[in-house]
Amino acid sequence: MIISNYFQDNEDLKLVFNQLIDWKEIIHAYEHKFEDAEEYKKTGNERLAYAPSNVEEAIEYYKSVLESLGEIMGEFVAPRSKEMDQIGLKYENGKVIFPKAQEECYNTLRDAGLMPVSLSRKYGGMGLPATVQSFMMEVAARADAAFCLSYGNINIVEIMERYASSEMCEKWIPEISAGKYSAAMALTEPNYGSDLPNVQTRATQDANGIWRINGAKRFITHACGYINAPSVILTLARTGSPESGARGLSFFS
């Protein structure tokens, strides 16, 4: 095992980052005329404090994120990977018990603010484009591919950010970004596995406008929560006809 900064010691990744990506095109498409930085100037909203105000700042911000992640993954997570694998998860008295090393790794990344990679800055996220996220996943997977899955679990709530009401987003996403909650997607069912078009769980709206969900889900990754962070579960249920396939599904949280 090599203990080092897993971004800085990877010449291939640095070559791609420094020479092969048209950052100007990506940044202009993603940063929306640097509106987060402009909003910070007007309001002083601390969630937007690290928002870049030009292309050069954006590139430096993205690189600093990768360097920070590379340090933690290479010097903290990688040395604990074997211990996490050997001890594994335990199930005791109706609760999933995580290895101490896994808890330490998760808390270190959370405290460094490196978890909400795809969530908007206005909700406490990092607001990173998918290109940067792909670099991050490679760096993280080098340290521990299994832990890499857990590391990014909260970013599934990007679905909530895109489609939920503003009230729901304001209530939940800042708390999720801060690591107070983890996240899961409930798709898999006992008789149909992860066959999306054949999801049988149904959601119906009663006379009071409340949605009632009936069905069963199974093998839902992180549904038990993660360490001490309970999960916000995005549940897929059918609101269309039985023949509506994947287009007849809705998310509930």
mmCIF file of C-alpha atoms in Angstrom:
data_model
loop_
_atom_site.group_PDB
_atom_site.id
_atom_site.type_symbol
_atom_site.label_atom_id
_atom_site.label_comp_id
_atom_site.label_asym_id
_atom_site.label_seq_id
_atom_site.Cartn_x
_atom_site.Cartn_y
_atom_site.Cartn_z
ATOM 1 C CA MET A 1 0.000 0.000 0.000
ATOM 2 C CA ILE A 2 1.265 3.447 -0.953
ATOM 3 C CA ILE A 3 0.654 6.210 1.587
ATOM 4 C CA SER A 4 0.702 9.553 -0.178
ATOM 5 C CA ASN A 5 -1.570 12.222 -1.613
ATOM 6 C CA TYR A 6 -3.630 10.218 -4.121
ATOM 7 C CA PHE A 7 -4.163 13.198 -6.393
ATOM 8 C CA GLN A 8 -0.769 14.842 -6.276
ATOM 9 C CA ASP A 9 1.132 11.589 -6.869
ATOM 10 C CA ASN A 10 -0.994 10.587 -9.867
ATOM 11 C CA GLU A 11 0.726 11.998 -12.939
ATOM 12 C CA ASP A 12 -2.004 10.735 -15.275
ATOM 13 C CA LEU A 13 -4.759 12.532 -13.370
ATOM 14 C CA LYS A 14 -2.730 15.720 -13.169
ATOM 15 C CA LEU A 15 -2.008 15.576 -16.895
ATOM 16 C CA VAL A 16 -5.707 15.269 -17.675
ATOM 17 C CA PHE A 17 -6.601 18.034 -15.232
ATOM 18 C CA ASN A 18 -3.897 20.466 -16.331
ATOM 19 C CA GLN A 19 -3.749 19.925 -20.079
ATOM 20 C CA LEU A 20 -6.544 17.832 -21.567
ATOM 21 C CA ILE A 21 -9.754 19.379 -20.231
ATOM 22 C CA ASP A 22 -11.320 22.540 -21.614
ATOM 23 C CA TRP A 23 -12.066 24.029 -18.210
ATOM 24 C CA LYS A 24 -13.185 27.333 -19.654
ATOM 25 C CA GLU A 25 -16.069 25.671 -21.491
ATOM 26 C CA ILE A 26 -17.095 23.598 -18.470
ATOM 27 C CA ILE A 27 -16.876 26.495 -16.035
ATOM 28 C CA HIS A 28 -18.889 28.890 -18.177
ATOM 29 C CA ALA A 29 -21.584 26.238 -18.593
ATOM 30 C CA TYR A 30 -21.655 25.221 -14.926
ATOM 31 C CA GLU A 31 -20.943 28.323 -12.872
ATOM 32 C CA HIS A 32 -23.740 30.359 -14.523
ATOM 33 C CA LYS A 33 -21.830 33.625 -14.878
ATOM 34 C CA PHE A 34 -20.442 33.089 -11.363
ATOM 35 C CA GLU A 35 -23.783 33.945 -9.817
ATOM 36 C CA ASP A 36 -22.887 32.328 -6.477
ATOM 37 C CA ALA A 37 -19.925 34.681 -6.069
ATOM 38 C CA GLU A 38 -22.096 37.655 -6.981
ATOM 39 C CA GLU A 39 -24.714 36.569 -4.459
ATOM 40 C CA TYR A 40 -22.034 36.288 -1.787
ATOM 41 C CA LYS A 41 -20.938 39.870 -2.446
ATOM 42 C CA LYS A 42 -24.521 41.054 -1.991
ATOM 43 C CA THR A 43 -25.598 38.958 0.985
ATOM 44 C CA GLY A 44 -22.493 37.658 2.732
ATOM 45 C CA ASN A 45 -24.100 34.196 2.812
ATOM 46 C CA GLU A 46 -21.308 32.017 4.231
ATOM 47 C CA ARG A 47 -22.497 29.004 2.257
ATOM 48 C CA LEU A 48 -21.270 30.843 -0.843
ATOM 49 C CA ALA A 49 -17.938 32.002 0.573
ATOM 50 C CA TYR A 50 -15.844 29.665 -1.582
ATOM 51 C CA ALA A 51 -17.723 30.308 -4.813
ATOM 52 C CA PRO A 52 -15.305 31.260 -7.614
ATOM 53 C CA SER A 53 -15.708 34.612 -9.343
ATOM 54 C CA ASN A 54 -13.766 33.818 -12.525
ATOM 55 C CA VAL A 55 -12.338 30.916 -14.523
ATOM 56 C CA GLU A 56 -8.944 30.983 -12.821
ATOM 57 C CA GLU A 57 -10.483 30.910 -9.347
ATOM 58 C CA ALA A 58 -12.745 28.034 -10.351
ATOM 59 C CA ILE A 59 -9.815 25.953 -11.579
ATOM 60 C CA GLU A 60 -7.880 26.627 -8.371
ATOM 61 C CA TYR A 61 -10.933 25.772 -6.282
ATOM 62 C CA TYR A 62 -11.450 22.473 -8.091
ATOM 63 C CA LYS A 63 -7.763 21.592 -7.782
ATOM 64 C CA SER A 64 -7.671 22.430 -4.066
ATOM 65 C CA VAL A 65 -10.635 20.116 -3.495
ATOM 66 C CA LEU A 66 -8.842 17.271 -5.271
ATOM 67 C CA GLU A 67 -5.644 17.893 -3.324
ATOM 68 C CA SER A 68 -7.526 17.875 -0.011
ATOM 69 C CA LEU A 69 -9.386 14.702 -0.920
ATOM 70 C CA GLY A 70 -6.179 13.089 -2.171
ATOM 71 C CA GLU A 71 -4.477 13.763 1.145
ATOM 72 C CA ILE A 72 -7.282 12.283 3.241
ATOM 73 C CA MET A 73 -7.807 9.270 1.001
ATOM 74 C CA GLY A 74 -4.122 8.454 0.617
ATOM 75 C CA GLU A 75 -2.911 9.203 4.124
ATOM 76 C CA PHE A 76 -5.960 8.437 6.291
ATOM 77 C CA VAL A 77 -8.451 6.150 4.518
ATOM 78 C CA ALA A 78 -6.068 3.829 2.646
ATOM 79 C CA PRO A 79 -4.166 2.734 5.795
ATOM 80 C CA ARG A 80 -7.514 1.777 7.385
ATOM 81 C CA SER A 81 -8.928 -0.065 4.370
ATOM 82 C CA LYS A 82 -7.716 -3.516 5.448
ATOM 83 C CA GLU A 83 -9.138 -3.104 8.945
ATOM 84 C CA MET A 84 -12.533 -2.015 7.597
ATOM 85 C CA ASP A 85 -12.634 -5.042 5.302
ATOM 86 C CA GLN A 86 -11.528 -7.564 7.917
ATOM 87 C CA ILE A 87 -13.903 -6.406 10.650
ATOM 88 C CA GLY A 88 -16.870 -5.685 8.399
ATOM 89 C CA LEU A 89 -20.358 -4.723 9.500
ATOM 90 C CA LYS A 90 -22.143 -6.390 12.401
ATOM 91 C CA TYR A 91 -25.862 -6.666 13.100
ATOM 92 C CA GLU A 92 -26.690 -6.567 16.782
ATOM 93 C CA ASN A 93 -30.033 -5.992 18.498
ATOM 94 C CA GLY A 94 -31.634 -4.602 15.363
ATOM 95 C CA LYS A 95 -28.811 -2.164 14.639
ATOM 96 C CA VAL A 96 -25.977 -2.167 12.103
ATOM 97 C CA ILE A 97 -22.596 -1.695 13.788
ATOM 98 C CA PHE A 98 -19.827 -0.117 11.703
ATOM 99 C CA PRO A 99 -16.092 -0.669 12.275
ATOM 100 C CA LYS A 100 -14.433 2.066 14.291
ATOM 101 C CA ALA A 101 -12.027 2.742 11.417
ATOM 102 C CA GLN A 102 -14.931 3.281 9.035
ATOM 103 C CA GLU A 103 -16.515 5.752 11.416
ATOM 104 C CA GLU A 104 -13.218 7.642 11.656
ATOM 105 C CA CYS A 105 -12.866 7.826 7.866
ATOM 106 C CA TYR A 106 -16.428 8.990 7.368
ATOM 107 C CA ASN A 107 -16.207 11.633 10.079
ATOM 108 C CA THR A 108 -12.899 12.939 8.716
ATOM 109 C CA LEU A 109 -14.381 13.488 5.260
ATOM 110 C CA ARG A 110 -17.528 15.025 6.720
ATOM 111 C CA ASP A 111 -15.576 17.426 8.920
ATOM 112 C CA ALA A 112 -13.444 18.429 5.925
ATOM 113 C CA GLY A 113 -16.621 19.369 4.038
ATOM 114 C CA LEU A 114 -15.810 16.978 1.192
ATOM 115 C CA MET A 115 -19.056 15.009 1.022
ATOM 116 C CA PRO A 116 -21.845 17.074 -0.643
ATOM 117 C CA VAL A 117 -20.003 17.282 -3.973
ATOM 118 C CA SER A 118 -23.023 17.582 -6.279
ATOM 119 C CA LEU A 119 -25.297 19.674 -4.055
ATOM 120 C CA SER A 120 -25.666 23.404 -4.614
ATOM 121 C CA ARG A 121 -23.680 25.846 -2.532
ATOM 122 C CA LYS A 122 -26.850 27.649 -1.489
ATOM 123 C CA TYR A 123 -27.776 24.489 0.432
ATOM 124 C CA GLY A 124 -24.330 23.978 1.935
ATOM 125 C CA GLY A 125 -22.993 21.793 -0.869
ATOM 126 C CA MET A 126 -19.767 22.098 -2.825
ATOM 127 C CA GLY A 127 -21.370 22.808 -6.190
ATOM 128 C CA LEU A 128 -18.876 20.813 -8.243
ATOM 129 C CA PRO A 129 -19.363 19.886 -11.907
ATOM 130 C CA ALA A 130 -19.529 16.208 -12.856
ATOM 131 C CA THR A 131 -16.066 16.414 -14.408
ATOM 132 C CA VAL A 132 -14.525 17.211 -11.025
ATOM 133 C CA GLN A 133 -16.671 14.578 -9.341
ATOM 134 C CA SER A 134 -15.248 11.935 -11.678
ATOM 135 C CA PHE A 135 -11.731 12.869 -10.560
ATOM 136 C CA MET A 136 -12.853 12.603 -6.941
ATOM 137 C CA MET A 137 -14.341 9.151 -7.403
ATOM 138 C CA GLU A 138 -11.114 7.845 -8.951
ATOM 139 C CA VAL A 139 -9.064 9.244 -6.082
ATOM 140 C CA ALA A 140 -11.468 7.800 -3.498
ATOM 141 C CA ALA A 141 -11.741 4.384 -5.159
ATOM 142 C CA ARG A 142 -7.961 4.018 -5.136
ATOM 143 C CA ALA A 143 -8.043 4.181 -1.341
ATOM 144 C CA ASP A 144 -11.024 1.848 -0.880
ATOM 145 C CA ALA A 145 -13.567 1.113 -3.603
ATOM 146 C CA ALA A 146 -16.229 -0.120 -1.170
ATOM 147 C CA PHE A 147 -15.882 2.892 1.103
ATOM 148 C CA CYS A 148 -16.044 5.090 -2.000
ATOM 149 C CA LEU A 149 -19.710 4.080 -2.390
ATOM 150 C CA SER A 150 -20.512 5.133 1.160
ATOM 151 C CA TYR A 151 -18.527 8.336 0.891
ATOM 152 C CA GLY A 152 -20.825 9.705 -1.797
ATOM 153 C CA ASN A 153 -24.171 8.428 -0.542
ATOM 154 C CA ILE A 154 -25.707 11.796 0.328
ATOM 155 C CA ASN A 155 -25.442 13.071 -3.226
ATOM 156 C CA ILE A 156 -28.459 11.013 -4.278
ATOM 157 C CA VAL A 157 -30.519 13.891 -2.872
ATOM 158 C CA GLU A 158 -29.526 15.928 -5.913
ATOM 159 C CA ILE A 159 -32.815 14.436 -7.160
ATOM 160 C CA MET A 160 -34.591 16.236 -4.334
ATOM 161 C CA GLU A 161 -32.842 19.488 -5.176
ATOM 162 C CA ARG A 162 -33.980 19.288 -8.789
ATOM 163 C CA TYR A 163 -37.581 18.217 -8.329
ATOM 164 C CA ALA A 164 -38.789 18.757 -4.744
ATOM 165 C CA SER A 165 -40.502 21.867 -3.431
ATOM 166 C CA SER A 166 -38.315 24.734 -2.254
ATOM 167 C CA GLU A 167 -39.680 24.204 1.270
ATOM 168 C CA MET A 168 -38.526 20.578 1.314
ATOM 169 C CA CYS A 169 -35.127 21.525 -0.087
ATOM 170 C CA GLU A 170 -34.584 24.250 2.508
ATOM 171 C CA LYS A 171 -35.607 21.908 5.314
ATOM 172 C CA TRP A 172 -33.556 18.863 4.405
ATOM 173 C CA ILE A 173 -30.660 19.535 2.048
ATOM 174 C CA PRO A 174 -28.591 21.804 4.355
ATOM 175 C CA GLU A 175 -28.881 19.175 7.097
ATOM 176 C CA ILE A 176 -27.859 16.428 4.674
ATOM 177 C CA SER A 177 -24.964 18.518 3.348
ATOM 178 C CA ALA A 178 -23.713 18.962 6.908
ATOM 179 C CA GLY A 179 -23.643 15.180 7.383
ATOM 180 C CA LYS A 180 -26.446 15.042 9.943
ATOM 181 C CA TYR A 181 -28.292 12.629 7.648
ATOM 182 C CA SER A 182 -27.183 10.059 5.098
ATOM 183 C CA ALA A 183 -29.273 9.108 2.068
ATOM 184 C CA ALA A 184 -30.631 6.068 0.259
ATOM 185 C CA MET A 185 -32.782 5.218 -2.757
ATOM 186 C CA ALA A 186 -35.449 2.547 -2.238
ATOM 187 C CA LEU A 187 -35.844 0.746 -5.576
ATOM 188 C CA THR A 188 -35.252 -2.990 -5.079
ATOM 189 C CA GLU A 189 -38.272 -5.189 -4.248
ATOM 190 C CA PRO A 190 -38.554 -8.822 -3.050
ATOM 191 C CA ASN A 191 -40.053 -10.306 -6.221
ATOM 192 C CA TYR A 192 -38.694 -7.982 -8.875
ATOM 193 C CA GLY A 193 -35.185 -7.049 -7.775
ATOM 194 C CA SER A 194 -34.068 -3.766 -9.323
ATOM 195 C CA ASP A 195 -36.330 -4.104 -12.372
ATOM 196 C CA LEU A 196 -37.340 -0.447 -12.631
ATOM 197 C CA PRO A 197 -40.308 -0.781 -15.064
ATOM 198 C CA ASN A 198 -41.871 -3.494 -12.878
ATOM 199 C CA VAL A 199 -41.833 -1.719 -9.511
ATOM 200 C CA GLN A 200 -44.970 -2.845 -7.652
ATOM 201 C CA THR A 201 -44.956 -0.508 -4.654
ATOM 202 C CA ARG A 202 -47.852 1.893 -5.133
ATOM 203 C CA ALA A 203 -48.565 5.409 -3.910
ATOM 204 C CA THR A 204 -52.125 6.724 -3.818
ATOM 205 C CA GLN A 205 -53.404 10.096 -2.677
ATOM 206 C CA ASP A 206 -56.255 10.100 -0.157
ATOM 207 C CA ALA A 207 -59.101 12.582 0.205
ATOM 208 C CA ASN A 208 -56.932 14.832 2.387
ATOM 209 C CA GLY A 209 -54.180 15.024 -0.214
ATOM 210 C CA ILE A 210 -51.835 12.753 1.743
ATOM 211 C CA TRP A 211 -49.890 10.141 -0.206
ATOM 212 C CA ARG A 212 -50.100 6.582 1.149
ATOM 213 C CA ILE A 213 -47.390 4.119 0.095
ATOM 214 C CA ASN A 214 -48.020 0.372 0.050
ATOM 215 C CA GLY A 215 -45.424 -2.224 -0.880
ATOM 216 C CA ALA A 216 -42.136 -3.807 0.152
ATOM 217 C CA LYS A 217 -38.511 -2.849 -0.441
ATOM 218 C CA ARG A 218 -35.418 -4.962 0.190
ATOM 219 C CA PHE A 219 -31.605 -4.732 0.032
ATOM 220 C CA ILE A 220 -31.612 -0.917 0.161
ATOM 221 C CA THR A 221 -28.055 0.348 0.519
ATOM 222 C CA HIS A 222 -27.703 2.732 3.494
ATOM 223 C CA ALA A 223 -31.401 2.470 4.419
ATOM 224 C CA CYS A 224 -30.216 1.755 7.969
ATOM 225 C CA GLY A 225 -28.380 5.055 8.005
ATOM 226 C CA TYR A 226 -24.615 5.480 8.122
ATOM 227 C CA ILE A 227 -22.688 5.496 11.381
ATOM 228 C CA ASN A 228 -24.829 7.860 13.504
ATOM 229 C CA ALA A 229 -26.540 9.609 10.581
ATOM 230 C CA PRO A 230 -30.067 8.292 9.878
ATOM 231 C CA SER A 231 -31.068 8.052 6.234
ATOM 232 C CA VAL A 232 -33.365 10.216 4.194
ATOM 233 C CA ILE A 233 -34.841 7.554 1.912
ATOM 234 C CA LEU A 234 -36.014 8.451 -1.583
ATOM 235 C CA THR A 235 -38.651 5.802 -2.259
ATOM 236 C CA LEU A 236 -39.744 4.848 -5.759
ATOM 237 C CA ALA A 237 -43.453 4.074 -5.962
ATOM 238 C CA ARG A 238 -45.923 3.711 -8.789
ATOM 239 C CA THR A 239 -48.389 6.559 -9.241
ATOM 240 C CA GLY A 240 -49.328 5.641 -12.814
ATOM 241 C CA SER A 241 -51.171 2.608 -14.143
ATOM 242 C CA PRO A 242 -49.728 -0.917 -13.747
ATOM 243 C CA GLU A 243 -48.742 -0.758 -17.421
ATOM 244 C CA SER A 244 -47.019 2.630 -17.172
ATOM 245 C CA GLY A 245 -43.510 1.198 -16.757
ATOM 246 C CA ALA A 246 -40.722 3.456 -15.536
ATOM 247 C CA ARG A 247 -42.603 6.592 -16.614
ATOM 248 C CA GLY A 248 -45.344 5.814 -14.104
ATOM 249 C CA LEU A 249 -43.020 6.093 -11.094
ATOM 250 C CA SER A 250 -42.547 8.922 -8.618
ATOM 251 C CA PHE A 251 -40.099 9.607 -5.803
ATOM 252 C CA PHE A 252 -41.292 10.090 -2.236
ATOM 253 C CA SER A 253 -39.210 11.171 0.727
#
